[in-house]
mmCIF file of C-alpha atoms and ligand atoms in Angstrom:
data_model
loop_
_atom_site.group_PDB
_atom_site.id
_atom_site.type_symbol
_atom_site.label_atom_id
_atom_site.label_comp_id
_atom_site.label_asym_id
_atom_site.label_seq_id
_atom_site.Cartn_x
_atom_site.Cartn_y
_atom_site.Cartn_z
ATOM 1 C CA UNK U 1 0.000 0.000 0.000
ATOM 2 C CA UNK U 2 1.091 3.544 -0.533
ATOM 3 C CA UNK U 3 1.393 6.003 2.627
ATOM 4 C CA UNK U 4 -0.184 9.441 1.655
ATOM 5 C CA UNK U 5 2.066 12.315 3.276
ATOM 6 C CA UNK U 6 0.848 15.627 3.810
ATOM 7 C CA UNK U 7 2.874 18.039 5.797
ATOM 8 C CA UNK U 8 0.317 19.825 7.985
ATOM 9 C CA UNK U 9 0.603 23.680 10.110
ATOM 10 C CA UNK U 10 0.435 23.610 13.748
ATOM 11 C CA UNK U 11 -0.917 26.970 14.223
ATOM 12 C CA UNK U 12 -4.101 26.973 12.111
ATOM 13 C CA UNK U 13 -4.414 23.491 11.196
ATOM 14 C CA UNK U 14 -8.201 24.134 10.218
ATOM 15 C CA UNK U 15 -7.610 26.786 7.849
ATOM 16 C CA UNK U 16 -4.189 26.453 6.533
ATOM 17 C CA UNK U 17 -4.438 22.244 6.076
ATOM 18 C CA UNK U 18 -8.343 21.705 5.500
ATOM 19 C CA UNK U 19 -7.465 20.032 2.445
ATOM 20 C CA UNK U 20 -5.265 17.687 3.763
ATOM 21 C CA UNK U 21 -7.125 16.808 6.900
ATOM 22 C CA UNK U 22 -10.546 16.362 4.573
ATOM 23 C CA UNK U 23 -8.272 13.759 2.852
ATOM 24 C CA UNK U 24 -6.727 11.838 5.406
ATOM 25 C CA UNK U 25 -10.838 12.117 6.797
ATOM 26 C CA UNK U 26 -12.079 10.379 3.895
ATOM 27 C CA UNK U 27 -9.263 7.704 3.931
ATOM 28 C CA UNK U 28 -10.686 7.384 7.814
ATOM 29 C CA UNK U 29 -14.024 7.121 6.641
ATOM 30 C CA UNK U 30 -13.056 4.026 4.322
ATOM 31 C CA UNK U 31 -12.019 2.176 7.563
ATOM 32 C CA UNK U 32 -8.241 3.049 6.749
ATOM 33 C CA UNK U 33 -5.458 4.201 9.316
ATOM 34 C CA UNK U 34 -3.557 7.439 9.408
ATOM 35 C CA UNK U 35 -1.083 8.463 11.960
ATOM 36 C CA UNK U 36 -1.252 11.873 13.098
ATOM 37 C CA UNK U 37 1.152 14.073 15.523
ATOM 38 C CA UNK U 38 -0.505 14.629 19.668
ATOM 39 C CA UNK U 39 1.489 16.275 22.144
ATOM 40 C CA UNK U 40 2.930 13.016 23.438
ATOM 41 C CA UNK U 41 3.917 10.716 20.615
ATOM 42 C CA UNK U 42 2.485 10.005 17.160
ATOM 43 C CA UNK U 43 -0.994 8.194 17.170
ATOM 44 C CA UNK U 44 -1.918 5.410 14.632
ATOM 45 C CA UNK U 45 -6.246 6.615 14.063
ATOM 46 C CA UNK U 46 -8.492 4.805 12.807
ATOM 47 C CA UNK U 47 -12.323 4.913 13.309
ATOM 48 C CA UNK U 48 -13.150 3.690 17.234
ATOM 49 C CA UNK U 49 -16.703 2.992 15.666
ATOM 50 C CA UNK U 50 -15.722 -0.023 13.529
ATOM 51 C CA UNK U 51 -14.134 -3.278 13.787
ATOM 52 C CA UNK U 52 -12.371 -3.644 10.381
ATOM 53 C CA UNK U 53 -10.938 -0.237 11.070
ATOM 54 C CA UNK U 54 -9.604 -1.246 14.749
ATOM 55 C CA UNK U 55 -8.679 -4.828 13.412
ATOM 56 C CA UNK U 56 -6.014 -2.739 10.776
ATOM 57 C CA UNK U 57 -4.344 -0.929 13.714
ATOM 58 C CA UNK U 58 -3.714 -4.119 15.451
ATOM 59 C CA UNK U 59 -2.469 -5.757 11.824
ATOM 60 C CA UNK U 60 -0.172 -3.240 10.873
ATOM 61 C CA UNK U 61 1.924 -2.016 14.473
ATOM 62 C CA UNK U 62 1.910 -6.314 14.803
ATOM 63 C CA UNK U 63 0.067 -5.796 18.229
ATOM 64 C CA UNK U 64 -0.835 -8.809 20.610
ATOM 65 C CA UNK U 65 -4.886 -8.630 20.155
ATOM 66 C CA UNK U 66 -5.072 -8.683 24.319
ATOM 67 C CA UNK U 67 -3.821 -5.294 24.985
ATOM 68 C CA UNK U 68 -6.709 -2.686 24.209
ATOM 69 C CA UNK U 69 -6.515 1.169 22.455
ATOM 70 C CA UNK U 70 -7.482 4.367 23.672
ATOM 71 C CA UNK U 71 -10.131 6.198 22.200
ATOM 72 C CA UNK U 72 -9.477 9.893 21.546
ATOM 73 C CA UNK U 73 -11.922 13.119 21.287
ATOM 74 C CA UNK U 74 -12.098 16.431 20.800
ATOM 75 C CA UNK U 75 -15.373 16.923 22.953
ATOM 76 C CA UNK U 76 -16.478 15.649 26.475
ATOM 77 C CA UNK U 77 -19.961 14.834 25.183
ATOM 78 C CA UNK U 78 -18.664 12.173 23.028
ATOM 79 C CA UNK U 79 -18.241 10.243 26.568
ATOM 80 C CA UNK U 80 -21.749 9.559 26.267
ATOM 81 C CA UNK U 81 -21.737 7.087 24.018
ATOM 82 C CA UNK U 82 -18.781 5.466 25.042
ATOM 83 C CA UNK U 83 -19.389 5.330 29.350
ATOM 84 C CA UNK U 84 -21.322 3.861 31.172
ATOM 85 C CA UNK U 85 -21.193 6.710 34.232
ATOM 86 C CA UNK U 86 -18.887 8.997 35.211
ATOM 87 C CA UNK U 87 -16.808 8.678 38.141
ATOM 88 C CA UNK U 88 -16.737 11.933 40.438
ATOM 89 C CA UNK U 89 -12.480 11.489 40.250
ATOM 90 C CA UNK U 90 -12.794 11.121 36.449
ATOM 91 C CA UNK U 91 -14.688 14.464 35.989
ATOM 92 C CA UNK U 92 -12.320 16.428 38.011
ATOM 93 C CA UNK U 93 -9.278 15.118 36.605
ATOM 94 C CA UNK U 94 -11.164 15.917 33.394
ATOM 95 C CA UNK U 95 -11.849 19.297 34.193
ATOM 96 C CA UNK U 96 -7.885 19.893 35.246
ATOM 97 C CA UNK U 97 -6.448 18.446 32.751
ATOM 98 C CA UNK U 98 -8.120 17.649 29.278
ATOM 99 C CA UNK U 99 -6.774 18.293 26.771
ATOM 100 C CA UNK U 100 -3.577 16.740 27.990
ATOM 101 C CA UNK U 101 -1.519 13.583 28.264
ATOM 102 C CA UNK U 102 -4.131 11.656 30.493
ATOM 103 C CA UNK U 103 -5.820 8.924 29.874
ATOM 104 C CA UNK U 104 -8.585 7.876 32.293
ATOM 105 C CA UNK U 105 -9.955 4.201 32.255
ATOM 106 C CA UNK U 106 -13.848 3.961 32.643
ATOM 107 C CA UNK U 107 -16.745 1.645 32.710
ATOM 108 C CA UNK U 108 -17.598 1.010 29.535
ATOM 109 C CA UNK U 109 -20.998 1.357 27.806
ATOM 110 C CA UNK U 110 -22.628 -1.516 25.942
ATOM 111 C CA UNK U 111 -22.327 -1.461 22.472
ATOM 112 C CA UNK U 112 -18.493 -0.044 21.871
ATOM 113 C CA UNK U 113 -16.079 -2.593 20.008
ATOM 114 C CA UNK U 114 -14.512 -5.578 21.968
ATOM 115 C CA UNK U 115 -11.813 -5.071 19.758
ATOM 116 C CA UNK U 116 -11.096 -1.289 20.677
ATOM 117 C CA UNK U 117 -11.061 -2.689 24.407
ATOM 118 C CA UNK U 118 -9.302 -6.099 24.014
ATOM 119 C CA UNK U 119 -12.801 -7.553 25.389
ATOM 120 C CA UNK U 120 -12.430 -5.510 28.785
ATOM 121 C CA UNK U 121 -15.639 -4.123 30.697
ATOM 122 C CA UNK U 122 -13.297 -0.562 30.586
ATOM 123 C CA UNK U 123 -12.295 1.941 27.592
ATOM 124 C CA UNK U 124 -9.450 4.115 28.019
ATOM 125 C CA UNK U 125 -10.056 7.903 26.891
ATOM 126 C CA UNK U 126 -8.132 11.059 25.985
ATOM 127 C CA UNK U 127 -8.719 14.156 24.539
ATOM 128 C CA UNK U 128 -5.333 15.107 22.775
ATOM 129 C CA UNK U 129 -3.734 18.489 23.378
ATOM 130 C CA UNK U 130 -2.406 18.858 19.746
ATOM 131 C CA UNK U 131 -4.082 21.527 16.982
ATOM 132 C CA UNK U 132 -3.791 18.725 13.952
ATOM 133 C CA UNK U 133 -5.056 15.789 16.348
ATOM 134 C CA UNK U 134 -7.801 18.128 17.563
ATOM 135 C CA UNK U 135 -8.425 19.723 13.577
ATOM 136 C CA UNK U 136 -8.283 15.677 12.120
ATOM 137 C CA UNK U 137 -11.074 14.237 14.743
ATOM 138 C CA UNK U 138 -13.519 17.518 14.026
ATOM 139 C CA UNK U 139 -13.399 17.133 9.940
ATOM 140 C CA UNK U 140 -13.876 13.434 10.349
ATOM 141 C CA UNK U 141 -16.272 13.781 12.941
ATOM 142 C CA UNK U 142 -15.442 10.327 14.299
ATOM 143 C CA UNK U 143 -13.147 8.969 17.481
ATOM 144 C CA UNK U 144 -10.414 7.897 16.923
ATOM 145 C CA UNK U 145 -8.635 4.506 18.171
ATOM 146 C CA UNK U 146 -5.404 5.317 18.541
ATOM 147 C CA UNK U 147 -2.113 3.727 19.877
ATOM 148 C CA UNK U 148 1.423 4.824 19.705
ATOM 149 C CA UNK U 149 2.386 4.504 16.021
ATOM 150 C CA UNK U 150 5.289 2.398 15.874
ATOM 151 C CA UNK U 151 5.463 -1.383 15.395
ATOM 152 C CA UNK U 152 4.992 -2.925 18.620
ATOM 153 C CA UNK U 153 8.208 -3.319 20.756
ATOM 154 C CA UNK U 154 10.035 -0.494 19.367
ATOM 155 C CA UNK U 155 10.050 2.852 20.870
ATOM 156 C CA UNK U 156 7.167 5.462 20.407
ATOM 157 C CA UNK U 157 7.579 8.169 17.640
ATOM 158 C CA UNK U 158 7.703 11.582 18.669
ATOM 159 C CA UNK U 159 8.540 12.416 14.823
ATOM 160 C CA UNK U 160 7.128 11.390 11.418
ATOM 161 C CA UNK U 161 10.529 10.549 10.513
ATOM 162 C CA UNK U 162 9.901 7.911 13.199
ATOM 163 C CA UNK U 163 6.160 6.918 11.957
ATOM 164 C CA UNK U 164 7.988 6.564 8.199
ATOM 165 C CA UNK U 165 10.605 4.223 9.714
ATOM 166 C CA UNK U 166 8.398 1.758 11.397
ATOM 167 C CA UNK U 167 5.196 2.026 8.814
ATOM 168 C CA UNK U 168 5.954 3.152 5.503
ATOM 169 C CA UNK U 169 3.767 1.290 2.830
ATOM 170 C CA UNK U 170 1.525 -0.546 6.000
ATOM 171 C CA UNK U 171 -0.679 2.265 6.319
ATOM 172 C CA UNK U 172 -2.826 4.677 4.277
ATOM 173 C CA UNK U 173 -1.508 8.019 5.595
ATOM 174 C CA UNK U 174 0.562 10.111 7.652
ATOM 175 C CA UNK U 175 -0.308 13.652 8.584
ATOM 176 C CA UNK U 176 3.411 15.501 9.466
ATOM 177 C CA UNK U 177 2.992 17.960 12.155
ATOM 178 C CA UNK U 178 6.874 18.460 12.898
ATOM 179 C CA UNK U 179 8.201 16.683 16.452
ATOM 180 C CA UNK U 180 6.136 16.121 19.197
ATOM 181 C CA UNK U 181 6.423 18.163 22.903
ATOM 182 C CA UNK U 182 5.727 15.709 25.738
ATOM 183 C CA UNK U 183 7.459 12.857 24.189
ATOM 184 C CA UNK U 184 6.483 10.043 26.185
ATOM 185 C CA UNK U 185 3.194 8.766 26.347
ATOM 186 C CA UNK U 186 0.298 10.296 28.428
ATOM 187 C CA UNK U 187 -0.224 9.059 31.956
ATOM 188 C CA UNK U 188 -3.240 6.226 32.198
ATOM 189 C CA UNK U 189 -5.073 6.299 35.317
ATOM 190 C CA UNK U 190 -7.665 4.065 36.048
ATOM 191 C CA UNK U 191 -11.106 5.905 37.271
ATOM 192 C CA UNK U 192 -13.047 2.564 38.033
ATOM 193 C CA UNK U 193 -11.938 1.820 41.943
ATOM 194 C CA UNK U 194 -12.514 4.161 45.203
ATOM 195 C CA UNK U 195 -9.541 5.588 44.655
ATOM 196 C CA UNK U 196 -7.677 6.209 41.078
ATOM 197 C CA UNK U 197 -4.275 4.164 40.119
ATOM 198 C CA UNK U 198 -1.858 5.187 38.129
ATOM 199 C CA UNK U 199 -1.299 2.168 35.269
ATOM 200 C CA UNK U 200 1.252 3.727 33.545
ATOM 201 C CA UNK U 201 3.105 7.189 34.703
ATOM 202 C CA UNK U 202 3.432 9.353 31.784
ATOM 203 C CA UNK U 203 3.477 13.612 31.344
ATOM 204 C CA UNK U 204 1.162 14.436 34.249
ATOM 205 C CA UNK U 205 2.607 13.337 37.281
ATOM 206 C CA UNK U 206 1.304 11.872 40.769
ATOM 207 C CA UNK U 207 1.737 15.029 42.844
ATOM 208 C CA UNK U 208 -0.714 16.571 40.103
ATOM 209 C CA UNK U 209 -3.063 14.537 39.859
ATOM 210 C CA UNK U 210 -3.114 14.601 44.045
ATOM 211 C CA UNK U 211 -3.919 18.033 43.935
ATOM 212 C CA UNK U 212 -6.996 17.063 42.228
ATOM 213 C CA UNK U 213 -8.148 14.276 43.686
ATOM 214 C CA UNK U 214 -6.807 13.505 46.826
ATOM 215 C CA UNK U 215 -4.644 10.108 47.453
ATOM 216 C CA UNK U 216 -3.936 8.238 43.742
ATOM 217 C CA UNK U 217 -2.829 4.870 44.128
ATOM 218 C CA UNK U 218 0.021 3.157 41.712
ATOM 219 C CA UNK U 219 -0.386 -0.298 40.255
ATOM 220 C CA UNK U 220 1.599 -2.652 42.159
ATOM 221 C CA UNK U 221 3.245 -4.253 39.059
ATOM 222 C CA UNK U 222 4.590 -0.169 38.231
ATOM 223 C CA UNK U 223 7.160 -0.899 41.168
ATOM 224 C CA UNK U 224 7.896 -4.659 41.403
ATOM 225 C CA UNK U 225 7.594 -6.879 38.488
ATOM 226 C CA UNK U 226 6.105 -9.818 40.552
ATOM 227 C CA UNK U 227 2.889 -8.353 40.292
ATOM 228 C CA UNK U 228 0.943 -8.775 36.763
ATOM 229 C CA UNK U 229 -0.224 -4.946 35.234
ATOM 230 C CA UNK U 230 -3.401 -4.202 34.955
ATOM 231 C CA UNK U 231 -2.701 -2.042 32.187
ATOM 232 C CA UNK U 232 -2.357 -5.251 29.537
ATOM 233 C CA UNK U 233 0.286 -3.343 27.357
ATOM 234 C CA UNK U 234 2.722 -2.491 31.198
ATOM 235 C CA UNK U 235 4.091 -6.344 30.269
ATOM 236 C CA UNK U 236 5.278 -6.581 26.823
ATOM 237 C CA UNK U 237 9.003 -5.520 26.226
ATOM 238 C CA UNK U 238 8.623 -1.680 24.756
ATOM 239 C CA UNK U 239 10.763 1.258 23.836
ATOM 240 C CA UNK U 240 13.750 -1.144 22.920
ATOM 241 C CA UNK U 241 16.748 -0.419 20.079
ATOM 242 C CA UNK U 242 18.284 -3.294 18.635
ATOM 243 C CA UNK U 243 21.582 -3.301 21.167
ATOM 244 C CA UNK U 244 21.393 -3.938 24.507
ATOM 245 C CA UNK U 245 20.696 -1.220 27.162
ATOM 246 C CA UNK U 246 22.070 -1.447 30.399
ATOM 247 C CA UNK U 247 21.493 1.503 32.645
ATOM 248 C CA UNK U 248 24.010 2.723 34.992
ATOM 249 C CA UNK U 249 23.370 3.675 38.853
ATOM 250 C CA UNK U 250 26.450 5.025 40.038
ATOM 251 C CA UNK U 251 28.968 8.520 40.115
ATOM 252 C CA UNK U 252 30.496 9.262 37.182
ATOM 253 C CA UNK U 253 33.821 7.647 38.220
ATOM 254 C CA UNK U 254 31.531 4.421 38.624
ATOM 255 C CA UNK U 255 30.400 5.062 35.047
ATOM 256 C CA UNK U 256 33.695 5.758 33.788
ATOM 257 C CA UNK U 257 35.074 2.295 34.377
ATOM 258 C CA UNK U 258 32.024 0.345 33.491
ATOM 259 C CA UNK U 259 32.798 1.827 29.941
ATOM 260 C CA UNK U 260 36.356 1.609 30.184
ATOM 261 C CA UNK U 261 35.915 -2.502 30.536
ATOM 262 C CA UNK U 262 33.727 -2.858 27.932
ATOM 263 C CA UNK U 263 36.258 -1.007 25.276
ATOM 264 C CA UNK U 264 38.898 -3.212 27.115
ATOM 265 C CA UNK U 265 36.777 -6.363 25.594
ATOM 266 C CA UNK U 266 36.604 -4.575 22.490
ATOM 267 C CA UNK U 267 32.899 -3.611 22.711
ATOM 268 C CA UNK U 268 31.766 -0.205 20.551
ATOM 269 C CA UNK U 269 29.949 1.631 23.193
ATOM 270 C CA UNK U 270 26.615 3.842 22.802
ATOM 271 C CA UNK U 271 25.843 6.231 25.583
ATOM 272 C CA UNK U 272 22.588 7.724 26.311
ATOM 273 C CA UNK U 273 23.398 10.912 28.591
ATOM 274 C CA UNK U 274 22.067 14.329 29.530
ATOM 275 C CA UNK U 275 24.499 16.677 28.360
ATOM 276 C CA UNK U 276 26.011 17.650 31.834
ATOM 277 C CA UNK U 277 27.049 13.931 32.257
ATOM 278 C CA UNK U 278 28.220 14.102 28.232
ATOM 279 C CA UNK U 279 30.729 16.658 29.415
ATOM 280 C CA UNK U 280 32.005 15.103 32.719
ATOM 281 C CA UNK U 281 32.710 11.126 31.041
ATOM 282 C CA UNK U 282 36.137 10.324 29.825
ATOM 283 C CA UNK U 283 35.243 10.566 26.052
ATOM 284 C CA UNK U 284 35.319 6.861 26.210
ATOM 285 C CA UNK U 285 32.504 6.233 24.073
ATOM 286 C CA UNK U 286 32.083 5.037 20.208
ATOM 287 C CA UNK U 287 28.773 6.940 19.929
ATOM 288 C CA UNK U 288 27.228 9.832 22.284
ATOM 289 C CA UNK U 289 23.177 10.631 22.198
ATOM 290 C CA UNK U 290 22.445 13.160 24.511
ATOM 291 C CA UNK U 291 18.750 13.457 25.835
ATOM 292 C CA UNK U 292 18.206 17.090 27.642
ATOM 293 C CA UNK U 293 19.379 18.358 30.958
ATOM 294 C CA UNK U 294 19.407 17.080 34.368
ATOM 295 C CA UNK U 295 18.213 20.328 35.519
ATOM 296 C CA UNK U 296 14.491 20.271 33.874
ATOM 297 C CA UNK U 297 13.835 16.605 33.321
ATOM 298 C CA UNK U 298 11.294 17.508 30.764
ATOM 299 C CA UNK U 299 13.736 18.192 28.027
ATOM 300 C CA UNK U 300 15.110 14.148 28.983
ATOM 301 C CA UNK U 301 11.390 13.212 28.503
ATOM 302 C CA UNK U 302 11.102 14.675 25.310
ATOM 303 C CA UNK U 303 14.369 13.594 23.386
ATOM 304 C CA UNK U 304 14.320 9.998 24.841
ATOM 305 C CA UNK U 305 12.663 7.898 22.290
ATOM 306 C CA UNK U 306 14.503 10.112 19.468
ATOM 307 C CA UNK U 307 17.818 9.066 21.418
ATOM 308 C CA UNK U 308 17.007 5.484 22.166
ATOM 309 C CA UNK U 309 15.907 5.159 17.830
ATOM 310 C CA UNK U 310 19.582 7.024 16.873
ATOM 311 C CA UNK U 311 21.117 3.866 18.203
ATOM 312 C CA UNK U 312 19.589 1.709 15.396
ATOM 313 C CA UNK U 313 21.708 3.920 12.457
ATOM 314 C CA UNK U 314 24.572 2.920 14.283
ATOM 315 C CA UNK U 315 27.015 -0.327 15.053
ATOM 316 C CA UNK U 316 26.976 -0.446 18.855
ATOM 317 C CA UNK U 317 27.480 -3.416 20.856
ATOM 318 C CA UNK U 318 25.650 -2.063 23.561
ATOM 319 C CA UNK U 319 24.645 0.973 25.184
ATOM 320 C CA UNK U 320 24.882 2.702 28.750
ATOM 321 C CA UNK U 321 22.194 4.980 29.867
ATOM 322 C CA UNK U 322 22.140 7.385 32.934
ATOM 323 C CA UNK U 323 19.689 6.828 35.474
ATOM 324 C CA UNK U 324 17.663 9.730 36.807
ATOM 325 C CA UNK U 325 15.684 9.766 40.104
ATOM 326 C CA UNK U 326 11.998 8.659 40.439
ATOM 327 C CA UNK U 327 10.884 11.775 41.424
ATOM 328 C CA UNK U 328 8.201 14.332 38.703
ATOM 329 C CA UNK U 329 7.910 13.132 35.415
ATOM 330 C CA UNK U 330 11.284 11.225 36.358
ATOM 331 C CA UNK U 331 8.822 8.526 37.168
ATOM 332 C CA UNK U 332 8.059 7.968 33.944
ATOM 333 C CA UNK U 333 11.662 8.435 32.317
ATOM 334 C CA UNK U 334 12.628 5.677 34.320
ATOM 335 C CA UNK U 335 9.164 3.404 33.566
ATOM 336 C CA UNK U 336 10.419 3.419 30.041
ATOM 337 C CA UNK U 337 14.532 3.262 30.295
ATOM 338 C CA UNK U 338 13.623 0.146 32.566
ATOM 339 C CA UNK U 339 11.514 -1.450 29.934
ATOM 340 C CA UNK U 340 14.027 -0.198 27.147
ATOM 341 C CA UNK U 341 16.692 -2.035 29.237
ATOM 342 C CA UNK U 342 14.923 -5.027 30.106
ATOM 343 C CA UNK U 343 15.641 -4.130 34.010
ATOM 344 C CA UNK U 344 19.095 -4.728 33.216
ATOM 345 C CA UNK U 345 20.925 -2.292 36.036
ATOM 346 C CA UNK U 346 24.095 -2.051 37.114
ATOM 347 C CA UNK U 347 24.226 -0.025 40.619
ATOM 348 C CA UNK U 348 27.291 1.066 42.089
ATOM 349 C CA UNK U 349 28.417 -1.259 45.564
HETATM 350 O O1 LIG M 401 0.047 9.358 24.731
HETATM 351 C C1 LIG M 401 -0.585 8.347 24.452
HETATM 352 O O2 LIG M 401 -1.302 7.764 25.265
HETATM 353 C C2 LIG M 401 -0.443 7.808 23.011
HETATM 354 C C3 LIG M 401 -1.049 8.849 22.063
HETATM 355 C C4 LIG M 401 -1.075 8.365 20.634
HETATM 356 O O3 LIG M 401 -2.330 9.222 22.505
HETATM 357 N N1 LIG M 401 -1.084 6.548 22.886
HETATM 358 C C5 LIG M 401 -0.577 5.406 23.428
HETATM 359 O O4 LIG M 401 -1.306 4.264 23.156
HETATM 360 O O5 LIG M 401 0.426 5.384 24.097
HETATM 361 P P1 LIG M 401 -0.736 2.797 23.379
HETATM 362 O O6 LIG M 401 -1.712 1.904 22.735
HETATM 363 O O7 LIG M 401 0.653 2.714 22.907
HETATM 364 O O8 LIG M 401 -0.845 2.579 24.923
HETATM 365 C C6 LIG M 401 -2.108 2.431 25.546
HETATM 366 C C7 LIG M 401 -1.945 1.866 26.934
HETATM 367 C C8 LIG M 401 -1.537 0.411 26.906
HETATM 368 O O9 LIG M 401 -0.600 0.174 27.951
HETATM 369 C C9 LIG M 401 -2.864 -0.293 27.150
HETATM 370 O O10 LIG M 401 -2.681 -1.568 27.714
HETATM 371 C C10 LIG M 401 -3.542 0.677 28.093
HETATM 372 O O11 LIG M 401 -3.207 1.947 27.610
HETATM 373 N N2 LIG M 401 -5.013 0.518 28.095
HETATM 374 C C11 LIG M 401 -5.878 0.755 27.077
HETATM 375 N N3 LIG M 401 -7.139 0.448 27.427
HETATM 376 C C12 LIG M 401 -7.092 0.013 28.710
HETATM 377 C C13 LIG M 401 -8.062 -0.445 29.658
HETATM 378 N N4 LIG M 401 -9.343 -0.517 29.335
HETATM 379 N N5 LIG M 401 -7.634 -0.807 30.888
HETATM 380 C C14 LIG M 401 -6.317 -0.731 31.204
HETATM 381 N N6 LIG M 401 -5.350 -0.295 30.372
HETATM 382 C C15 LIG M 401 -5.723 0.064 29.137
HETATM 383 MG MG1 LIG M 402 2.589 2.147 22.554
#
């Protein structure tokens, strides 16, 4: 299959790119996919109201049938048809902060796809703080299914470069809206118990969402992996490159020698590093990516995936990231570089 491109305007999408977004509608309205940028990472869409549509999604990332989509809008009356009731925590979280990387799990109504919802009794929701994501879902006038729109197991694209890489020729169209901000997923919280859990921590953290809601719980399986996630995509291997990533706990002298012994066995090294750590190593390394600065996390957050995919153009052996503390959105830097690195960690004595 070909992959339409259209290179789409953040500021006015609806004016400036009507033409483009009409088109990518109508390929929507033929049950097709088309990725599109959101503040987080690139979405794969496709119409949340039909089961060929959703079944493509699944066919073309190569994702396990048992771990369900969220559904994305552009209005909070769409919930209607898609809820069964709104929880009190789910319409204050709502109210704080949609549009924005949260996803809230809720009851499901009757009727919705099993395959959107991997046969759950819950759909996940979020309304998308992005002006193309926003523009694509008002000309189609449909929700969309969306997941991160890479093949499964590699890490989320926060550029279309990154879409292009992974999906070129497996789906109908990709709408370019230039690099995404949050880059990491949105943070999935689950609305249906007493008190919310966090499934998966993403762009809005803990201490945020407790200032809306009171206590928030976090799944057990987020902090020790003898638990099962209740999030069904938490246990698949994600966010990988093709070497192996070990991250490293430890002062830079501790960092230091663990590269210095893998030259020693003739290794070529990759290191993923903010750049204040770039500029106190030994220059050691075969191949430096640097993802932001220690001193606003954010900026780590948003250049990881980008980092973690520069690996792949490249011969490394293996590759060393830098830890950071589980503290903010450092919560969910660490969710991911854990997954990335198959908990492979080497801590200092
Ligand atoms: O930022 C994001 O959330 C991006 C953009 C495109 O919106 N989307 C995204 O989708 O990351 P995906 O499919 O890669 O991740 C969805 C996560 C998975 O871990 C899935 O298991 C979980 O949400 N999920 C979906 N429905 C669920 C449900 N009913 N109960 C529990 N977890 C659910
Ligand atoms: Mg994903």
């Amino acid at each position: 299959m070909e992959t339409k491109k259209w290179i789409v305007d953040n500021t006015d999408p609806f004016k400036i790119n009507y033409p483009q977004l009409k088109e990518a509608a109508v390929l929507l309205h033929q049950d097709q996919v088309v990725a599109f940028p959101t503040e987080t990472v690139y979405g794969l869409g496709a119409n949340a109201l039909s089961d060929q549509a959703v079944l493509r999604i699944f066919q073309a990332k190569g994702r396990p049938s048992d771990n369900p989509l969220i559904v994305h809008i552009t209005k909070k009356e769409q919930l209607t048809s898609l809820v069964d009731n709104l929880p009190q925590a789910a319409e204050q979280l709502i109210e704080a902060f949609w549009p924005g990387p949260l996803t809230l799990v809720l009851p499901k109504k009757d009727g919705v796809s099993a395959y959107v919802t991997a046969g759950l009794d819950t759909i996940a929701i979020r309304m998308p703080d992005h002006p193309v994501a926003l523009a694509l879902m008002e000309v189609a006038g449909l929700p969309l299914a969306a997941p991160s729109a890479n093949l499964s197991g590699k890490p989320s694209p926060t550029t279309a470069a990154h879409v292009d890489e992974d999906l070129n020729g497996k789906i109908a169209g990709l709408l370019d809206g230039g690099s995404t901000g949050v880059g990491l997923e949105s943070t999935v919280v689950d609305c249906t118990t007493n008190i919310p859990v966090i499934l998966r921590p993403g762009g809005v953290t803990k201490e945020q969402l407790e200032e809306v809601v009171g206590q928030v719980e976090v799944d057990p399986a987020l902090k020790s992996q003898e638990h099962a996630p209740k999030s069904p995509g938490m246990k698949y291997t994600h966010y990988a490159p093709i070497a192996p990533v070990f991250l490293v706990d430890g002062t830079i002298d501790f960092f230091n020698e663990i590269v210095h012994t893998a030259k020693k066995e003739h290794k070529k090294v990759g290191l993923l590093v903010t750049e204040e750590t770039k500029a106190l190593l030994n220059q050691e390394g075969d191949v430096v990516h640097t993802c932001g600065t220690k001193n606003d996390l954010s900026t780590v957050a948003t250049h990881l995936y980008d980092a973690l995919r520069s690996f792949n153009a490249t011969d490394v052996d293996i590759i060393y990231s830098e830890t950071f503390p589980k503290e903010g959105v450092g919560v969910a830097i660490m969710n991911r570089l854990e997954k990335a690195a198959g908990h492979k960690i080497i801590k200092m004595k």
